[in-house]
PDB file of C-alpha atoms in Angstrom:
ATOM      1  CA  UNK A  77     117.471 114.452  90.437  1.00  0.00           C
ATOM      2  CA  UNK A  78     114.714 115.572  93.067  1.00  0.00           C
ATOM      3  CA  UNK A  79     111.887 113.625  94.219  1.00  0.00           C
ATOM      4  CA  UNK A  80     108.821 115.469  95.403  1.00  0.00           C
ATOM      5  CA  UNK A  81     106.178 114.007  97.338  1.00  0.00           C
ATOM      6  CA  UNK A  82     102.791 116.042  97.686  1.00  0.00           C
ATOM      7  CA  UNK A  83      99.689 114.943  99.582  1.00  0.00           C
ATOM      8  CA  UNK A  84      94.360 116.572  77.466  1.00  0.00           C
ATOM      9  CA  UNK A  85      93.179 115.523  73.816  1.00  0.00           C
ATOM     10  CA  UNK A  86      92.953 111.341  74.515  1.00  0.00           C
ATOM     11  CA  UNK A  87      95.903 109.158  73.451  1.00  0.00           C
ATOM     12  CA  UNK A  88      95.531 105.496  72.850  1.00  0.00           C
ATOM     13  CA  UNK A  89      98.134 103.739  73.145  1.00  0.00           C
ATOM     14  CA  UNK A  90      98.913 100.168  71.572  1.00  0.00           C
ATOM     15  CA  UNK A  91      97.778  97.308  73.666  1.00  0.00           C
ATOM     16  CA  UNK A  92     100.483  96.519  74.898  1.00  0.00           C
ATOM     17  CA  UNK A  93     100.653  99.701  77.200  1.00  0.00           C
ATOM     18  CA  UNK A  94      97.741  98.958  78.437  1.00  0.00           C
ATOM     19  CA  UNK A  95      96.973 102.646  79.251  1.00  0.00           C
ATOM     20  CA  UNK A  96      95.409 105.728  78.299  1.00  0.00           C
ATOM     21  CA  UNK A  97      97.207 109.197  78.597  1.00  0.00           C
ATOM     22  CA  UNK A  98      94.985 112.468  78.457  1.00  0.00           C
ATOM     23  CA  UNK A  99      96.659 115.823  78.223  1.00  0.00           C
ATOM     24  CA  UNK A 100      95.367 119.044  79.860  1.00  0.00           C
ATOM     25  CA  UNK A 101      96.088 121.589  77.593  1.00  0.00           C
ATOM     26  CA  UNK A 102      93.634 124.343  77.643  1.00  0.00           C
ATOM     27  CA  UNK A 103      95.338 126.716  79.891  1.00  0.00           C
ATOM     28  CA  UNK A 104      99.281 127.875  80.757  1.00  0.00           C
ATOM     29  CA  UNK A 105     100.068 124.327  81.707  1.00  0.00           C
ATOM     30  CA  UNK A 106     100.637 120.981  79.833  1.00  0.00           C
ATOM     31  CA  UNK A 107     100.227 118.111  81.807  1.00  0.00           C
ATOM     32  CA  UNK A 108      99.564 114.180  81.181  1.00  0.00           C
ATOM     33  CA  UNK A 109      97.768 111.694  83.292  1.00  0.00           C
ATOM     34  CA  UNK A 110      96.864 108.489  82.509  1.00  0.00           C
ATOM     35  CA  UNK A 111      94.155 105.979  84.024  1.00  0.00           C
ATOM     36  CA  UNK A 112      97.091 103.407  85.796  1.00  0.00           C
ATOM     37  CA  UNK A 113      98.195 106.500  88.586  1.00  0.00           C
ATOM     38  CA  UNK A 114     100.760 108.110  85.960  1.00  0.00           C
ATOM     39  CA  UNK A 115     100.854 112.010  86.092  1.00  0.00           C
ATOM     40  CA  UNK A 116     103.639 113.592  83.419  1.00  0.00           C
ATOM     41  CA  UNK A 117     106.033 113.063  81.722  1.00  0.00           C
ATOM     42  CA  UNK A 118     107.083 110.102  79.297  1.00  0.00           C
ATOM     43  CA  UNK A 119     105.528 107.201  80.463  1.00  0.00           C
ATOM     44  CA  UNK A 120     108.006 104.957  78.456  1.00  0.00           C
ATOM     45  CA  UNK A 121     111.095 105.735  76.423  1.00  0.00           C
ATOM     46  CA  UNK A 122     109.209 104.367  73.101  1.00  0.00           C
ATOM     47  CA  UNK A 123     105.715 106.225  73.194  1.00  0.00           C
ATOM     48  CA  UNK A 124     107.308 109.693  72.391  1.00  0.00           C
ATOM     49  CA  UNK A 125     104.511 111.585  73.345  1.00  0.00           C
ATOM     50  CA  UNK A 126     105.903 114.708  74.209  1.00  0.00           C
ATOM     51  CA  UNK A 127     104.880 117.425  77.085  1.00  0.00           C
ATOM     52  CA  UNK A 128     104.571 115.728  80.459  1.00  0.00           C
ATOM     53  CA  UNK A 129     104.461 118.624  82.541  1.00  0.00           C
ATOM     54  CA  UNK A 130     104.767 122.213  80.742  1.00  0.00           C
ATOM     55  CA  UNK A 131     104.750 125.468  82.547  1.00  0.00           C
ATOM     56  CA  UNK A 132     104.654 127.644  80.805  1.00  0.00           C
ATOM     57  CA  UNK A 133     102.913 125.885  78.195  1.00  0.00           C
ATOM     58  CA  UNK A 134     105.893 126.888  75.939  1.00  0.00           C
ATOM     59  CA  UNK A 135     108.253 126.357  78.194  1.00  0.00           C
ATOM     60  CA  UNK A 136     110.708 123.583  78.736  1.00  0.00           C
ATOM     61  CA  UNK A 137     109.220 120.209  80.149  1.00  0.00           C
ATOM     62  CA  UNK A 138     109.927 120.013  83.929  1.00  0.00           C
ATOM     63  CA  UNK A 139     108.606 116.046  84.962  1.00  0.00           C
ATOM     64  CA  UNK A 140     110.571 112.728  83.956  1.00  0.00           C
ATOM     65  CA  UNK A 141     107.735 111.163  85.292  1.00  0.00           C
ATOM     66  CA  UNK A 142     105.113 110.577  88.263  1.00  0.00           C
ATOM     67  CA  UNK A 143     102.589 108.636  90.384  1.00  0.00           C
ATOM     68  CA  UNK A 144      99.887 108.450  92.704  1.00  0.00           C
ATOM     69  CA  UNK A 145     100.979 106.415  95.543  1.00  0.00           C
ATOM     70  CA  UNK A 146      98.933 104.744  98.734  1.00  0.00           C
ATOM     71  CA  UNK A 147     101.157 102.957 101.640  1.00  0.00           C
ATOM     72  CA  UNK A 148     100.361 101.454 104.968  1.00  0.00           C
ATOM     73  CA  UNK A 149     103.684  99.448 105.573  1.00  0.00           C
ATOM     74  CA  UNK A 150     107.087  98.864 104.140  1.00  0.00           C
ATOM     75  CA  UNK A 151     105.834  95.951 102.620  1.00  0.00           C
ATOM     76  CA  UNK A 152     102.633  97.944 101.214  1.00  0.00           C
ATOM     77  CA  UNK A 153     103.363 100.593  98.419  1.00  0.00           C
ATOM     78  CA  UNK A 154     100.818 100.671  95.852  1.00  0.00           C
ATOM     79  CA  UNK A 155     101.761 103.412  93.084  1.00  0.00           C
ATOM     80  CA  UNK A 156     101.451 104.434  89.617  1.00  0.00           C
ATOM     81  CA  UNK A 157     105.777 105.305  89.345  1.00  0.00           C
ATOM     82  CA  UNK A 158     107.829 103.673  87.858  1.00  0.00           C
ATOM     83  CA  UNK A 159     109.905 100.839  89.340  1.00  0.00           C
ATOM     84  CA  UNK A 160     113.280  99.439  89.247  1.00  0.00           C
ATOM     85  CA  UNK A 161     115.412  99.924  86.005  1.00  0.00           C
ATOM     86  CA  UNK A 162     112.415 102.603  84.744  1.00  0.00           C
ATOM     87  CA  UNK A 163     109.885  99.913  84.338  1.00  0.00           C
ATOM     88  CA  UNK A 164     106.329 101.304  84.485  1.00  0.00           C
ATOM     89  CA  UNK A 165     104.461 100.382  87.966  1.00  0.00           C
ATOM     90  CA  UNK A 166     102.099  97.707  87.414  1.00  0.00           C
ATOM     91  CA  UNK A 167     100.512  98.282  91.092  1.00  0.00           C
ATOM     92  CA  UNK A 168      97.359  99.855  89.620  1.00  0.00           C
ATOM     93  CA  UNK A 169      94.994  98.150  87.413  1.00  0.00           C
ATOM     94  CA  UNK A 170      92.491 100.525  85.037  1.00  0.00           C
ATOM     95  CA  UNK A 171      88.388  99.589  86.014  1.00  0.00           C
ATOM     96  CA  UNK A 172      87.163 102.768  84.202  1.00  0.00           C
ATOM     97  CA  UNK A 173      89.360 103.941  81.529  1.00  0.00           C
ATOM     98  CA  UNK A 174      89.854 107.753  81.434  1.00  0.00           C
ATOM     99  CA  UNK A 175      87.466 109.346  79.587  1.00  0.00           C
ATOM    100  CA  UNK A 176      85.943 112.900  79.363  1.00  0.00           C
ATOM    101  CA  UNK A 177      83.198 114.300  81.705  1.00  0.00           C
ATOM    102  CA  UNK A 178      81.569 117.426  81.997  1.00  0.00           C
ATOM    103  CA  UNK A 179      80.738 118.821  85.695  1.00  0.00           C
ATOM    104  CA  UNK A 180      82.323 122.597  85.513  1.00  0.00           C
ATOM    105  CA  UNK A 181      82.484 123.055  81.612  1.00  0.00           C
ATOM    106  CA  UNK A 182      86.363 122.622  82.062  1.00  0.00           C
ATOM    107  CA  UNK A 183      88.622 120.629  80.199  1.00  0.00           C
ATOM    108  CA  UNK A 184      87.958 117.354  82.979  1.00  0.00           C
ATOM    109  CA  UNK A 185      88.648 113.614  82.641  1.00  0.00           C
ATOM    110  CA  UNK A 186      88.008 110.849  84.926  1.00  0.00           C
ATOM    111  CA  UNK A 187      88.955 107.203  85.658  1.00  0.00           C
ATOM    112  CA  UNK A 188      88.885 104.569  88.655  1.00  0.00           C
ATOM    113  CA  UNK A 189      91.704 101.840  88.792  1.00  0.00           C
ATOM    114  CA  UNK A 190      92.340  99.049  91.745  1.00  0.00           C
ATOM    115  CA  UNK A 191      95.236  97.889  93.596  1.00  0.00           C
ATOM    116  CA  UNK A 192      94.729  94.396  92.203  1.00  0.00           C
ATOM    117  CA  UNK A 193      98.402  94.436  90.514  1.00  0.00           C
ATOM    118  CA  UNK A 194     100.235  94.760  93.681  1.00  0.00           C
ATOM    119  CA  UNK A 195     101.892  91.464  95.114  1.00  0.00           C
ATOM    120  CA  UNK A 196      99.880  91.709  98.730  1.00  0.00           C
ATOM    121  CA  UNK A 197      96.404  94.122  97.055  1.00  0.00           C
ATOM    122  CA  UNK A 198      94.165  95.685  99.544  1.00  0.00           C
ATOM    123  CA  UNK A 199      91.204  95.750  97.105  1.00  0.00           C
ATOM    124  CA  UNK A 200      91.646  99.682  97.478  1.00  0.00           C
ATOM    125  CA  UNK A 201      89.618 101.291  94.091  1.00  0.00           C
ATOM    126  CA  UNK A 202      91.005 104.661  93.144  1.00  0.00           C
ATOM    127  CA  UNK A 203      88.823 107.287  91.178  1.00  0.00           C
ATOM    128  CA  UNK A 204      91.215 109.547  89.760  1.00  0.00           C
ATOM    129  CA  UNK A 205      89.478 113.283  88.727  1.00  0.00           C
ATOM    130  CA  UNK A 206      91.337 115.652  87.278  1.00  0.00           C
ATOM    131  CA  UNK A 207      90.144 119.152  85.241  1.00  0.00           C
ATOM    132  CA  UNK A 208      91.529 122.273  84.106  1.00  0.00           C
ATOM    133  CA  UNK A 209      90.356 125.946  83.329  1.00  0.00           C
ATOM    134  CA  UNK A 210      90.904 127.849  79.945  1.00  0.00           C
ATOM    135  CA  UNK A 211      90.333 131.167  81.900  1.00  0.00           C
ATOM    136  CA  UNK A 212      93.392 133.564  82.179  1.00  0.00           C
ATOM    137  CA  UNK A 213      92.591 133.805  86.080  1.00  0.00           C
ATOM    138  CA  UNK A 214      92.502 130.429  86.689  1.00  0.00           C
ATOM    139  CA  UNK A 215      94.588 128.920  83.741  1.00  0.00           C
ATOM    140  CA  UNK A 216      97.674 128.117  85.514  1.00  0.00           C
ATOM    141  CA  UNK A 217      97.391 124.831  87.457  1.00  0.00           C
ATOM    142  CA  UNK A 218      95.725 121.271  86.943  1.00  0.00           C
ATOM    143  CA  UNK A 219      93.767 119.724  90.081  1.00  0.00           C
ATOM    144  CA  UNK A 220      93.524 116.564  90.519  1.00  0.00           C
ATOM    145  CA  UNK A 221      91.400 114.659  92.899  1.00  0.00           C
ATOM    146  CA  UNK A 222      91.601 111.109  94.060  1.00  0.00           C
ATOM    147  CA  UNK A 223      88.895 109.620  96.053  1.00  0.00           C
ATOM    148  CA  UNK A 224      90.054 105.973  97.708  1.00  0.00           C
ATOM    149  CA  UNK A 225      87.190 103.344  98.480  1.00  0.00           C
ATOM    150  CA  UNK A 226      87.901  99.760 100.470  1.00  0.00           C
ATOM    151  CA  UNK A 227      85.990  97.640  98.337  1.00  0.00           C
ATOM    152  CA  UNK A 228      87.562  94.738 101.088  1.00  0.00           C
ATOM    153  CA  UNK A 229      86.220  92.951 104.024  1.00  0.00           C
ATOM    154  CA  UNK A 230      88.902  94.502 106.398  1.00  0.00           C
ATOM    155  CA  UNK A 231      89.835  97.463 107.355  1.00  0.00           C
ATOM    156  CA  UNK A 232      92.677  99.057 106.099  1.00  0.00           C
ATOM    157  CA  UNK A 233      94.614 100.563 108.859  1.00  0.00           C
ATOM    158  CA  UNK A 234      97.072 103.703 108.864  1.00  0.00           C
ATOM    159  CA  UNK A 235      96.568 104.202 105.158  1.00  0.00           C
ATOM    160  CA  UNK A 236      98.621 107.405 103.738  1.00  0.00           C
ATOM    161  CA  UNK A 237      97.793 108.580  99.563  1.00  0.00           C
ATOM    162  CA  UNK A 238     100.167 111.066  97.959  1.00  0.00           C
ATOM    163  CA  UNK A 239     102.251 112.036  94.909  1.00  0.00           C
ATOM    164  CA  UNK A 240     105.392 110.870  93.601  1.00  0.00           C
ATOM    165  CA  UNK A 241     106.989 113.244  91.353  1.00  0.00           C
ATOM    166  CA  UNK A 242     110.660 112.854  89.614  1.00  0.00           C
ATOM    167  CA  UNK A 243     110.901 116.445  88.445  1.00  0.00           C
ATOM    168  CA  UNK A 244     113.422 117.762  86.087  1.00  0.00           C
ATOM    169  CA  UNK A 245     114.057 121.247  87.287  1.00  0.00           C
ATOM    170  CA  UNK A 246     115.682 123.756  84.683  1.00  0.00           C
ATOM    171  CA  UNK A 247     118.859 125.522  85.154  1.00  0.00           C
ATOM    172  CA  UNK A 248     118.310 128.650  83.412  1.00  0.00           C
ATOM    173  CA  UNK A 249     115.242 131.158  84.034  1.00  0.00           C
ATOM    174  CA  UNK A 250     113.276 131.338  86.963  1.00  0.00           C
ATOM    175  CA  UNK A 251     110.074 132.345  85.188  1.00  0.00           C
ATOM    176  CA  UNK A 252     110.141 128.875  83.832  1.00  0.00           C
ATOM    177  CA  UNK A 253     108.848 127.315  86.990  1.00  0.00           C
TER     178      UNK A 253
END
């Protein structure tokens, strides 16, 4: 297992996820997100929804799963992976659900969530934009953009934002990733 830290038609889900995953699909890549911080892979053993993180698209998938994360402390780790025993993260909670938007023509989806299910929350509201391009020059990468406000009365000192990824890394060609 390595961890990596670096700083899609819409699927509803039943209720009970309380989520939405888009895929970006319209280049060389496959690659989920969903509006509570999740990035790839299978965001639970029972939704079977396929193609977390695909490059090349036909290629094998490469992510067990991932997160946005923000941290201050020890004691302050707000993040969309999953926890203990492969539960998913509550930490996040979804204000906008992801939806489409248009600013590029690009395949591009966009949604804000809030640190309001962590145990100590920071009232830190994250808008999560992500797009991808269908041309051949440009095809082979997602961006995604995350823009932190402090919707609080303090200040939040020493605040760090990243990503957690669990990738699955494949054994055989090298072309694959």
């Amino acid at each position: 297992m390595i961890y990596l830290v670096i700083l899609l038609p819409i699927i509803n889900l039943a209720p009970n996820f309380n989520f939405t995953i888009v895929r970006h699909d319209t280049g060389n890549i496959i690659l989920q997100v969903t509006d509570r911080a999740h990035i790839g892979g299978e965001t639970t053993g029972t939704t079977n929804i396929p193609y977390g993180f695909r490059y090349p698209r036909t290629g094998s998938d490469h992510l067990f799963f991932g997160g946005f994360c923000l941290t201050n402390s020890i004691t302050y780790v707000a993040d969309g992976h999953y926890a203990p025993n492969y539960r998913i993260d509550r930490d996040f909670r979804t204000v906008d659900p992801i939806h489409r938007v248009s600013r590029y023509g690009l395949q591009e989806f966009e949604a804000t969530y809030i640190d309001s299910g962590h145990p100590t929350p920071k009232s830190l509201k994250v808008t999560q934009y992500s797009l991808a391009s269908p041309d051949p020059n440009y095809d082979d990468g997602v961006i995604i953009i995350f823009t932190i406000k402090n919707l609080g009365a303090t200040r939040v000192e020493s605040l760090y934002a990243g990503i957690i990824l669990d990738l699955d890394l494949p054994g055989g060609s090298p072309s694959e990733l």
